[in-house]
Tab-separated table of C-alpha atoms in Angstrom:
chain	number	residue	atom	x	y	z
A	2	MET	CA	29.688	8.350	22.971
A	3	ASN	CA	29.026	4.668	23.568
A	4	ALA	CA	29.714	3.631	19.983
A	5	PRO	CA	31.723	0.423	19.775
A	6	ASP	CA	35.242	0.750	18.358
A	7	ARG	CA	35.402	0.371	14.594
A	8	TYR	CA	37.976	-2.393	14.813
A	9	GLU	CA	35.410	-4.544	16.661
A	10	ARG	CA	34.247	-5.527	13.187
A	11	PHE	CA	37.388	-7.397	12.216
A	12	VAL	CA	39.606	-7.999	15.246
A	13	VAL	CA	38.896	-11.234	17.104
A	14	PRO	CA	38.661	-10.375	20.834
A	15	GLU	CA	41.274	-11.914	23.099
A	16	GLY	CA	40.253	-15.249	24.561
A	17	THR	CA	37.812	-15.963	21.724
A	18	LYS	CA	38.377	-18.676	19.156
A	19	LYS	CA	38.264	-17.728	15.482
A	20	VAL	CA	36.466	-20.941	14.519
A	21	SER	CA	34.391	-23.068	16.844
A	22	TYR	CA	32.835	-26.356	15.920
A	23	GLU	CA	29.617	-27.784	17.223
A	24	ARG	CA	28.189	-31.179	16.306
A	25	ASP	CA	24.505	-31.552	15.770
A	26	THR	CA	23.013	-33.453	18.704
A	27	LYS	CA	20.326	-35.183	16.669
A	28	ILE	CA	21.755	-35.836	13.212
A	29	ILE	CA	25.001	-37.696	12.638
A	30	ASN	CA	27.405	-36.118	10.146
A	31	ALA	CA	25.897	-32.682	10.651
A	32	ALA	CA	27.637	-29.789	12.363
A	33	SER	CA	27.878	-26.021	12.464
A	34	PHE	CA	31.014	-23.935	12.407
A	35	THR	CA	30.887	-20.496	13.994
A	36	ILE	CA	33.470	-18.165	12.485
A	37	GLU	CA	34.173	-14.981	14.392
A	38	ARG	CA	34.728	-11.667	12.585
A	39	GLU	CA	33.980	-12.928	9.089
A	40	ASP	CA	31.165	-12.081	6.689
A	41	HIS	CA	29.712	-12.908	3.265
A	42	THR	CA	33.161	-12.752	1.646
A	43	VAL	CA	34.292	-15.996	3.282
A	44	GLY	CA	30.844	-17.431	4.025
A	45	ASN	CA	29.630	-17.428	0.444
A	46	ILE	CA	32.783	-18.842	-1.190
A	47	LEU	CA	32.904	-21.655	1.384
A	48	ARG	CA	29.239	-22.461	0.883
A	49	MET	CA	29.562	-22.569	-2.913
A	50	GLN	CA	32.705	-24.691	-2.721
A	51	LEU	CA	30.954	-27.131	-0.333
A	52	HIS	CA	28.126	-27.467	-2.863
A	53	ARG	CA	30.679	-28.767	-5.369
A	54	ASP	CA	31.535	-31.677	-3.050
A	55	PRO	CA	29.229	-34.649	-3.831
A	56	ASN	CA	29.547	-35.908	-0.235
A	57	VAL	CA	27.921	-32.757	1.087
A	58	LEU	CA	24.156	-33.161	1.457
A	59	PHE	CA	23.593	-29.673	2.811
A	60	ALA	CA	25.739	-26.597	3.181
A	61	GLY	CA	24.575	-23.145	4.126
A	62	TYR	CA	25.802	-20.056	5.922
A	63	LYS	CA	24.130	-17.221	7.745
A	64	LEU	CA	25.061	-13.885	9.176
A	65	PRO	CA	22.768	-13.965	12.202
A	66	HIS	CA	22.756	-10.214	12.792
A	67	PRO	CA	24.552	-7.316	11.090
A	68	LEU	CA	25.909	-6.111	14.425
A	69	GLN	CA	27.161	-9.537	15.531
A	70	TYR	CA	30.341	-9.900	13.561
A	71	LYS	CA	30.231	-13.636	12.986
A	72	ILE	CA	28.897	-16.180	10.531
A	73	ILE	CA	27.576	-19.696	11.057
A	74	ILE	CA	28.254	-22.377	8.449
A	75	ARG	CA	26.161	-25.525	8.676
A	76	ILE	CA	27.268	-28.701	6.914
A	77	HIS	CA	25.535	-32.052	6.609
A	78	THR	CA	27.463	-34.793	4.797
A	79	ALA	CA	26.966	-38.349	3.638
A	80	SER	CA	28.264	-41.133	5.912
A	81	GLN	CA	31.561	-41.670	4.044
A	82	SER	CA	32.599	-38.103	4.871
A	83	SER	CA	32.293	-35.787	7.861
A	84	PRO	CA	31.512	-32.090	8.199
A	85	MET	CA	35.046	-31.437	9.396
A	86	GLN	CA	36.552	-33.291	6.446
A	87	ALA	CA	34.304	-31.451	3.973
A	88	TYR	CA	35.128	-28.113	5.594
A	89	ASN	CA	38.884	-28.709	5.431
A	90	GLN	CA	38.650	-29.922	1.861
A	91	ALA	CA	36.659	-26.832	0.822
A	92	ILE	CA	39.317	-24.546	2.292
A	93	ASN	CA	42.151	-26.499	0.631
A	94	ASP	CA	40.398	-26.455	-2.745
A	95	LEU	CA	39.666	-22.738	-2.552
A	96	ASP	CA	43.270	-22.130	-1.600
A	97	LYS	CA	44.397	-24.076	-4.672
A	98	GLU	CA	41.933	-22.228	-6.883
A	99	LEU	CA	43.263	-18.880	-5.663
A	100	ASP	CA	46.826	-20.052	-6.337
A	101	ASN	CA	45.754	-20.952	-9.871
A	102	LEU	CA	44.007	-17.604	-10.263
A	103	LYS	CA	47.074	-15.766	-9.026
A	104	SER	CA	49.415	-17.475	-11.487
A	105	ALA	CA	46.909	-16.951	-14.325
A	106	PHE	CA	46.724	-13.255	-13.527
A	107	GLU	CA	50.482	-12.904	-13.185
A	108	ALA	CA	51.034	-14.659	-16.528
A	109	GLU	CA	48.612	-12.271	-18.211
A	110	LEU	CA	50.279	-9.330	-16.513
A	111	ALA	CA	53.704	-10.395	-17.788
A	112	LYS	CA	52.302	-10.742	-21.308
A	113	HIS	CA	50.713	-7.323	-21.056
A	114	SER	CA	53.677	-5.406	-19.683
A	115	SER	CA	56.162	-6.954	-22.135
A	116	GLY	CA	53.983	-5.684	-25.001
A	117	TYR	CA	55.112	-2.089	-24.445
B	29	MET	CA	38.602	-39.825	-0.353
B	30	GLU	CA	41.962	-38.192	0.368
B	31	GLY	CA	43.680	-36.592	-2.585
B	32	MET	CA	40.393	-35.768	-4.290
B	33	SER	CA	40.169	-32.156	-5.310
B	34	TYR	CA	37.338	-29.986	-6.510
B	35	ALA	CA	39.577	-27.007	-7.202
B	36	ARG	CA	39.102	-25.125	-10.451
B	37	THR	CA	41.583	-23.386	-12.710
B	38	PRO	CA	40.219	-19.942	-13.506
B	39	ARG	CA	41.305	-18.249	-16.727
B	40	VAL	CA	42.141	-14.560	-16.931
B	41	LYS	CA	42.439	-12.269	-19.919
B	42	ILE	CA	43.484	-8.672	-19.395
B	43	ARG	CA	41.849	-6.327	-21.873
B	44	GLU	CA	43.120	-2.972	-20.749
B	45	LEU	CA	45.698	-1.988	-18.209
B	46	LYS	CA	46.738	1.406	-16.917
B	47	ASP	CA	48.272	2.396	-13.602
B	48	ASP	CA	44.935	3.231	-12.039
B	49	TYR	CA	42.596	1.199	-14.250
B	50	ALA	CA	42.236	-2.426	-15.258
B	51	LYS	CA	39.645	-4.300	-17.270
B	52	PHE	CA	39.840	-8.075	-17.445
B	53	GLU	CA	37.843	-11.212	-18.148
B	54	LEU	CA	37.580	-13.884	-15.491
B	55	ARG	CA	36.359	-17.305	-16.606
B	56	ASP	CA	35.850	-20.839	-15.264
B	57	THR	CA	34.877	-19.818	-11.763
B	58	ASP	CA	31.625	-18.760	-10.114
B	59	ALA	CA	29.989	-15.588	-8.850
B	60	SER	CA	30.991	-16.294	-5.248
B	61	ILE	CA	34.689	-15.994	-6.131
B	62	ALA	CA	34.114	-12.945	-8.317
B	63	ASN	CA	32.137	-11.254	-5.562
B	64	ALA	CA	34.608	-12.197	-2.830
B	65	LEU	CA	37.366	-10.674	-4.943
B	66	ARG	CA	35.349	-7.491	-5.429
B	67	ARG	CA	34.525	-7.213	-1.729
B	68	VAL	CA	38.141	-7.755	-0.697
B	69	MET	CA	39.419	-5.144	-3.164
B	70	ILE	CA	37.019	-2.537	-1.782
B	71	ALA	CA	37.191	-3.232	1.931
B	72	GLU	CA	40.144	-5.389	2.875
B	73	VAL	CA	43.242	-4.567	0.848
B	74	PRO	CA	45.370	-2.379	3.132
B	75	THR	CA	46.672	1.087	2.299
B	76	ILE	CA	48.266	3.884	4.284
B	77	ALA	CA	46.301	6.995	5.255
B	78	ILE	CA	46.652	9.789	7.782
B	79	ASP	CA	44.985	8.681	11.005
B	80	LEU	CA	46.241	10.962	13.750
B	81	VAL	CA	46.694	14.726	13.496
B	82	GLU	CA	48.232	17.052	16.059
B	83	ILE	CA	47.488	20.640	15.192
B	84	GLU	CA	49.989	23.190	16.468
B	85	VAL	CA	48.570	26.337	14.882
B	86	ASN	CA	45.372	26.685	12.904
B	87	SER	CA	44.090	30.146	12.136
B	88	SER	CA	42.434	29.082	8.875
B	89	VAL	CA	38.690	29.273	8.254
B	90	LEU	CA	38.305	25.508	8.666
B	91	ASN	CA	38.199	24.002	12.131
B	92	ASP	CA	40.759	21.462	13.346
B	93	GLU	CA	38.650	18.322	12.911
B	94	PHE	CA	37.544	19.389	9.456
B	95	ILE	CA	41.192	19.668	8.376
B	96	ALA	CA	42.072	16.369	10.077
B	97	HIS	CA	39.273	14.687	8.144
B	98	ARG	CA	40.448	16.173	4.838
B	99	LEU	CA	44.006	15.001	5.520
B	100	GLY	CA	42.753	11.486	6.150
B	101	LEU	CA	41.114	11.330	2.736
B	102	ILE	CA	44.314	12.138	0.798
B	103	PRO	CA	45.546	8.970	-0.945
B	104	LEU	CA	49.147	8.084	-0.083
B	105	THR	CA	51.345	5.749	-2.130
B	106	SER	CA	50.943	2.409	-0.385
B	107	GLU	CA	53.104	-0.183	-2.163
B	108	ARG	CA	54.629	-0.852	1.233
B	109	ALA	CA	51.304	-1.378	3.015
B	110	MET	CA	51.155	-5.168	2.550
B	111	ALA	CA	54.503	-5.558	4.346
B	112	MET	CA	53.729	-3.041	7.082
B	113	ARG	CA	52.220	-3.834	10.475
B	114	PHE	CA	48.899	-2.640	11.788
B	115	SER	CA	49.737	-0.316	14.655
B	116	ARG	CA	47.387	-2.275	16.917
B	117	ASP	CA	49.553	-5.419	16.556
B	118	CYS	CA	52.858	-3.568	16.499
B	119	ASP	CA	54.934	-4.490	19.540
B	120	ALA	CA	57.788	-2.081	18.754
B	121	CYS	CA	55.663	0.900	19.766
B	122	ASP	CA	52.285	1.816	21.161
B	123	GLY	CA	51.119	3.053	17.792
B	124	ASP	CA	52.197	6.591	18.612
B	125	GLY	CA	53.989	7.118	15.307
B	126	GLN	CA	57.505	6.679	16.625
B	127	CYS	CA	57.968	3.356	14.914
B	128	GLU	CA	58.979	2.687	11.319
B	129	PHE	CA	57.115	-0.647	11.146
B	130	CYS	CA	53.638	0.727	11.501
B	131	SER	CA	53.551	4.482	10.893
B	132	VAL	CA	54.850	7.375	8.825
B	133	GLU	CA	55.040	10.909	10.151
B	134	PHE	CA	54.127	13.964	8.074
B	135	HIS	CA	54.651	17.660	8.753
B	136	LEU	CA	52.816	20.581	7.262
B	137	ARG	CA	53.769	24.229	7.692
B	138	ALA	CA	52.091	26.955	5.708
B	139	LYS	CA	51.567	30.664	6.305
B	140	CYS	CA	50.133	33.215	3.950
B	141	ILE	CA	52.178	36.412	3.876
B	142	SER	CA	50.939	38.004	0.670
B	143	ASP	CA	47.611	39.518	-0.371
B	144	GLN	CA	46.951	36.585	-2.655
B	145	THR	CA	45.192	33.559	-1.186
B	146	LEU	CA	47.533	30.665	-0.552
B	147	ASP	CA	46.406	27.173	-1.519
B	148	VAL	CA	47.626	24.576	0.952
B	149	THR	CA	47.749	21.295	-0.940
B	150	SER	CA	48.833	17.695	-0.459
B	151	LYS	CA	52.204	18.787	-1.952
B	152	ASP	CA	52.867	20.717	1.274
B	153	LEU	CA	52.911	17.507	3.321
B	154	TYR	CA	56.481	16.477	4.061
B	155	SER	CA	57.632	13.109	5.299
B	156	PRO	CA	61.138	11.728	5.786
B	157	ASP	CA	59.986	8.511	4.102
B	158	HIS	CA	60.101	8.725	0.299
B	159	THR	CA	58.088	5.547	-0.211
B	160	VAL	CA	54.975	7.023	1.375
B	161	VAL	CA	53.987	10.325	-0.230
B	162	PRO	CA	50.719	11.896	-1.398
B	163	VAL	CA	49.710	10.426	-4.753
B	164	ASP	CA	50.839	12.518	-7.713
B	165	PHE	CA	47.942	13.077	-10.092
B	166	SER	CA	49.793	15.294	-12.551
B	167	ASP	CA	49.580	14.061	-16.111
B	168	PRO	CA	53.018	12.812	-17.171
B	169	SER	CA	52.315	13.735	-20.820
B	170	GLY	CA	51.314	17.341	-20.180
B	171	GLU	CA	54.661	18.402	-18.732
B	172	GLU	CA	54.222	21.348	-16.365
B	173	SER	CA	51.305	22.539	-18.448
B	174	SER	CA	49.264	23.827	-15.541
B	175	GLU	CA	51.955	23.600	-12.834
B	176	GLN	CA	52.002	20.531	-10.653
B	177	ARG	CA	49.145	20.746	-8.219
B	178	GLY	CA	48.090	18.483	-5.426
B	179	ILE	CA	44.804	18.129	-3.586
B	180	ILE	CA	43.704	21.356	-1.903
B	181	ILE	CA	43.444	20.998	1.868
B	182	VAL	CA	42.572	24.588	2.809
B	183	LYS	CA	42.979	28.140	1.458
B	184	LEU	CA	44.684	30.783	3.595
B	185	ARG	CA	44.349	34.574	3.422
B	186	ARG	CA	46.956	37.065	4.589
B	187	GLY	CA	48.139	36.354	8.118
B	188	GLN	CA	46.507	32.907	8.436
B	189	GLU	CA	48.691	29.978	9.330
B	190	LEU	CA	48.493	26.194	9.498
B	191	ARG	CA	51.056	24.068	11.273
B	192	LEU	CA	50.555	20.417	12.133
B	193	ARG	CA	52.016	16.964	12.603
B	194	ALA	CA	50.188	13.989	11.130
B	195	ILE	CA	50.715	10.276	11.540
B	196	ALA	CA	49.768	7.931	8.728
B	197	ARG	CA	48.984	4.303	9.489
B	198	LYS	CA	48.132	1.122	7.734
B	199	GLY	CA	44.432	0.286	7.664
B	200	ILE	CA	41.622	-1.310	5.670
B	201	GLY	CA	38.463	0.031	4.068
B	202	LYS	CA	36.283	-1.923	6.506
B	203	ASP	CA	37.613	0.300	9.284
B	204	HIS	CA	37.211	3.589	7.386
B	205	ALA	CA	36.660	4.277	3.685
B	206	LYS	CA	39.780	6.484	3.595
B	207	TRP	CA	41.825	3.266	3.615
B	208	SER	CA	40.032	1.805	0.610
B	209	PRO	CA	42.390	1.528	-2.393
B	210	ALA	CA	39.474	1.103	-4.795
B	211	ALA	CA	37.577	3.922	-6.458
B	212	THR	CA	35.217	1.467	-8.155
B	213	VAL	CA	35.300	-2.283	-8.610
B	214	THR	CA	32.515	-3.847	-10.641
B	215	PHE	CA	31.918	-7.087	-12.454
B	216	MET	CA	29.243	-8.085	-14.931
B	217	TYR	CA	28.158	-11.455	-16.266
B	218	GLU	CA	29.153	-11.922	-19.878
B	219	PRO	CA	25.939	-11.990	-21.937
B	220	ASP	CA	25.188	-14.791	-24.370
B	221	ILE	CA	23.018	-13.424	-27.208
B	222	HIS	CA	21.349	-15.657	-29.790
B	223	ILE	CA	19.254	-14.201	-32.609
B	224	ASN	CA	16.655	-16.486	-34.146
B	225	GLU	CA	17.749	-15.935	-37.765
B	226	ASP	CA	14.713	-17.614	-39.362
B	227	LEU	CA	12.285	-15.503	-37.373
B	228	MET	CA	14.400	-12.397	-37.981
B	229	GLU	CA	14.115	-12.870	-41.747
B	230	THR	CA	10.317	-12.603	-41.490
B	231	LEU	CA	10.789	-8.954	-40.501
B	232	THR	CA	10.892	-6.123	-43.012
B	233	LEU	CA	13.906	-3.825	-43.019
B	234	GLU	CA	11.829	-1.109	-41.381
B	235	GLU	CA	10.749	-3.492	-38.592
B	236	LYS	CA	14.331	-4.600	-38.073
B	237	ARG	CA	15.357	-0.966	-37.712
B	238	THR	CA	12.731	-0.165	-35.080
B	239	TRP	CA	13.653	-3.341	-33.218
B	240	VAL	CA	17.386	-2.551	-33.271
B	241	GLU	CA	16.644	0.975	-32.067
B	242	SER	CA	14.511	-0.277	-29.172
B	243	SER	CA	17.679	-1.191	-27.306
B	244	PRO	CA	18.798	1.736	-25.129
B	245	THR	CA	22.427	0.758	-25.711
B	246	ARG	CA	23.889	-0.085	-29.119
B	247	VAL	CA	23.996	-3.887	-28.904
B	248	PHE	CA	22.673	-4.690	-32.403
B	249	ASP	CA	23.135	-3.214	-35.833
B	250	ILE	CA	22.002	-3.908	-39.384
B	251	ASP	CA	24.489	-4.928	-42.042
B	252	ALA	CA	24.308	-2.310	-44.776
B	253	ASN	CA	24.639	-4.870	-47.591
B	254	THR	CA	22.846	-8.004	-46.467
B	255	HIS	CA	20.304	-6.240	-44.191
B	256	GLN	CA	21.015	-8.858	-41.574
B	257	VAL	CA	20.734	-7.995	-37.889
B	258	LEU	CA	24.111	-8.439	-36.193
B	259	VAL	CA	25.271	-8.392	-32.588
B	260	VAL	CA	27.919	-5.675	-32.644
B	261	ASP	CA	28.607	-5.233	-28.943
B	262	PRO	CA	27.178	-7.901	-26.621
B	263	GLU	CA	28.729	-6.251	-23.557
B	264	ALA	CA	26.797	-3.057	-24.136
B	265	TYR	CA	23.690	-5.014	-23.127
B	266	THR	CA	22.544	-3.938	-19.667
B	267	TYR	CA	20.083	-6.799	-19.060
B	268	ASP	CA	17.263	-4.297	-19.540
B	269	ASP	CA	14.991	-6.758	-21.470
B	270	GLU	CA	13.875	-3.907	-23.779
B	271	VAL	CA	14.571	-5.849	-27.018
B	272	ILE	CA	12.754	-8.907	-25.659
B	273	LYS	CA	9.694	-6.824	-24.757
B	274	LYS	CA	9.858	-5.114	-28.145
B	275	ALA	CA	9.937	-8.478	-29.945
B	276	GLU	CA	6.874	-9.594	-27.976
B	277	ALA	CA	5.080	-6.337	-28.741
B	278	MET	CA	5.805	-6.901	-32.430
B	279	GLY	CA	4.238	-10.336	-32.169
B	280	LYS	CA	7.563	-12.148	-32.571
B	281	PRO	CA	8.368	-13.707	-29.206
B	282	GLY	CA	11.617	-15.649	-29.181
B	283	LEU	CA	13.229	-13.362	-31.749
B	284	VAL	CA	16.262	-13.136	-29.527
B	285	GLU	CA	17.439	-15.176	-26.574
B	286	ILE	CA	19.724	-13.544	-24.041
B	287	SER	CA	21.218	-15.255	-21.013
B	288	ALA	CA	24.057	-14.464	-18.623
B	289	LYS	CA	26.986	-16.905	-18.692
B	290	GLN	CA	27.250	-18.098	-15.107
B	291	ASP	CA	31.010	-18.653	-15.194
B	292	SER	CA	32.296	-15.623	-17.123
B	293	PHE	CA	32.787	-12.185	-15.654
B	294	ILE	CA	34.082	-8.885	-16.910
B	295	PHE	CA	35.808	-6.914	-14.192
B	296	THR	CA	36.465	-3.192	-14.113
B	297	VAL	CA	38.873	-2.026	-11.417
B	298	GLU	CA	39.678	1.610	-10.742
B	299	SER	CA	42.232	2.485	-8.103
B	300	THR	CA	42.523	5.709	-6.078
B	301	GLY	CA	46.210	5.777	-6.979
B	302	ALA	CA	47.370	4.406	-3.633
B	303	ILE	CA	48.378	1.166	-5.371
B	304	LYS	CA	48.378	0.160	-9.031
B	305	ALA	CA	45.189	-1.474	-10.281
B	306	SER	CA	47.062	-4.670	-11.246
B	307	GLN	CA	48.673	-4.824	-7.805
B	308	LEU	CA	45.264	-4.266	-6.229
B	309	VAL	CA	43.947	-7.454	-7.841
B	310	LEU	CA	47.014	-9.455	-6.804
B	311	ASN	CA	46.835	-8.116	-3.246
B	312	ALA	CA	43.139	-9.000	-3.083
B	313	ILE	CA	43.904	-12.625	-4.042
B	314	GLU	CA	46.640	-12.723	-1.408
B	315	ILE	CA	44.359	-11.265	1.304
B	316	LEU	CA	41.600	-13.724	0.426
B	317	LYS	CA	44.099	-16.576	0.775
B	318	GLN	CA	45.143	-15.241	4.178
B	319	LYS	CA	41.519	-14.994	5.255
B	320	LEU	CA	40.871	-18.604	4.262
B	321	ASP	CA	43.988	-19.681	6.119
B	322	ALA	CA	42.721	-17.916	9.235
B	323	VAL	CA	39.448	-19.867	9.212
B	324	ARG	CA	41.126	-23.278	9.209
B	325	LEU	CA	40.166	-25.395	12.202
B	326	SER	CA	42.702	-25.175	15.024
B	327	GLU	CA	44.426	-28.331	16.324
B	328	ASP	CA	42.719	-28.228	19.706
B	329	THR	CA	39.263	-28.055	18.125
B	330	VAL	CA	39.996	-31.171	16.090
B	331	GLU	CA	41.417	-33.003	19.133
B	332	ALA	CA	38.452	-32.058	21.303
B	333	ASP	CA	36.145	-33.458	18.663
B	334	ASP	CA	38.136	-36.671	18.291
B	335	GLN	CA	37.584	-37.367	21.990
B	336	PHE	CA	33.954	-36.467	21.710
B	337	GLY	CA	33.755	-38.645	18.615
B	338	GLU	CA	34.946	-41.715	20.522
B	339	LEU	CA	32.455	-40.987	23.243
B	340	GLY	CA	29.747	-40.569	20.654
B	341	ALA	CA	30.712	-43.869	19.004
B	342	HIS	CA	30.456	-45.574	22.384
B	343	MET	CA	27.066	-44.135	22.964
B	344	ARG	CA	25.848	-45.096	19.532
B	345	GLY	CA	27.371	-48.578	19.804
B	346	GLY	CA	26.066	-49.170	23.318
């Protein structure tokens, strides 16, 4: 009867930002990014990619509550970088990796289908 | 700092490929990518499924909502789904099924007029669109062996009738499992098995046999000529630790060392038939890319922070 609509889980409500950024008030080069309507799929790959960046001192994500459809990514970087820079770099690198993966898979697929 | 990249180049090797099944190796990446790929395949690659049913006549034994639910679960060929619109963001219509960009209409008319029960199947669903039809499960090799049959929706006895209009829409598995194109998607870490040969040679043939047989799956075997213990199928290992416990119980700890390679995965993908298994993987990569693109910081967020940054620098400097 009062169940929320199923699409609430993945459609960003009007007037809400997909990603919001909040600096840490006490630590410089630390910030959290709140991503609406995302879950472990994006949270975990971003976290692991951030760990590969030597400028990142801390990176973690949490899903605060299973019924609040958002994740919070927290990044703390060294002084020569910034959380925003690290975040953008992680996304760009993952994007490149997925491009590489796609071409690798397509090449294998071509090899496989020509074998018949 | 700019221009530096920590992107990897994953390697892929396809082992087996059928229309609805794929098995492949994924290397040089980590579990987060493998798991993201698995999650996207199950819950976020779009397909087309019946979502709205208007029943005109239903005198069958099943009630209207039961039939509507069964119709929803029928897999429909969804090669077009990636290019289609979600009816909620379709501006050409209100998602009422009158629009070719976001929906496909089906009709079903069946009436039993004989004494024999009539099976109403997915083959009785008619749509004007030939690209979106119920998936054909008939075996292409066994031509007309047991007549082409679809998925049974309901059985009718003499005099019963079913007449309805159904609208199929694009959707994702996160919304409802009927939209999931994946039957199963799994990945396992590739095991790395090392037998301590020196220690193994201290065992008698009989001991070797009992040790080999302690594994619930056939991972090891004994060479008939040299009586050496060999790893015949490392992937049959289920990380059950039975052989390690057995070695300890025999007083030979360290007889075998087994670890999971952290950057090698073996994927098994089974599709419902809505899209080909190979296409499912490619679509999943594409969707994941789109998701990452959607979480990029917007211009105004960056600008707002730049202003705040100057202010912050002032405060720190002053």
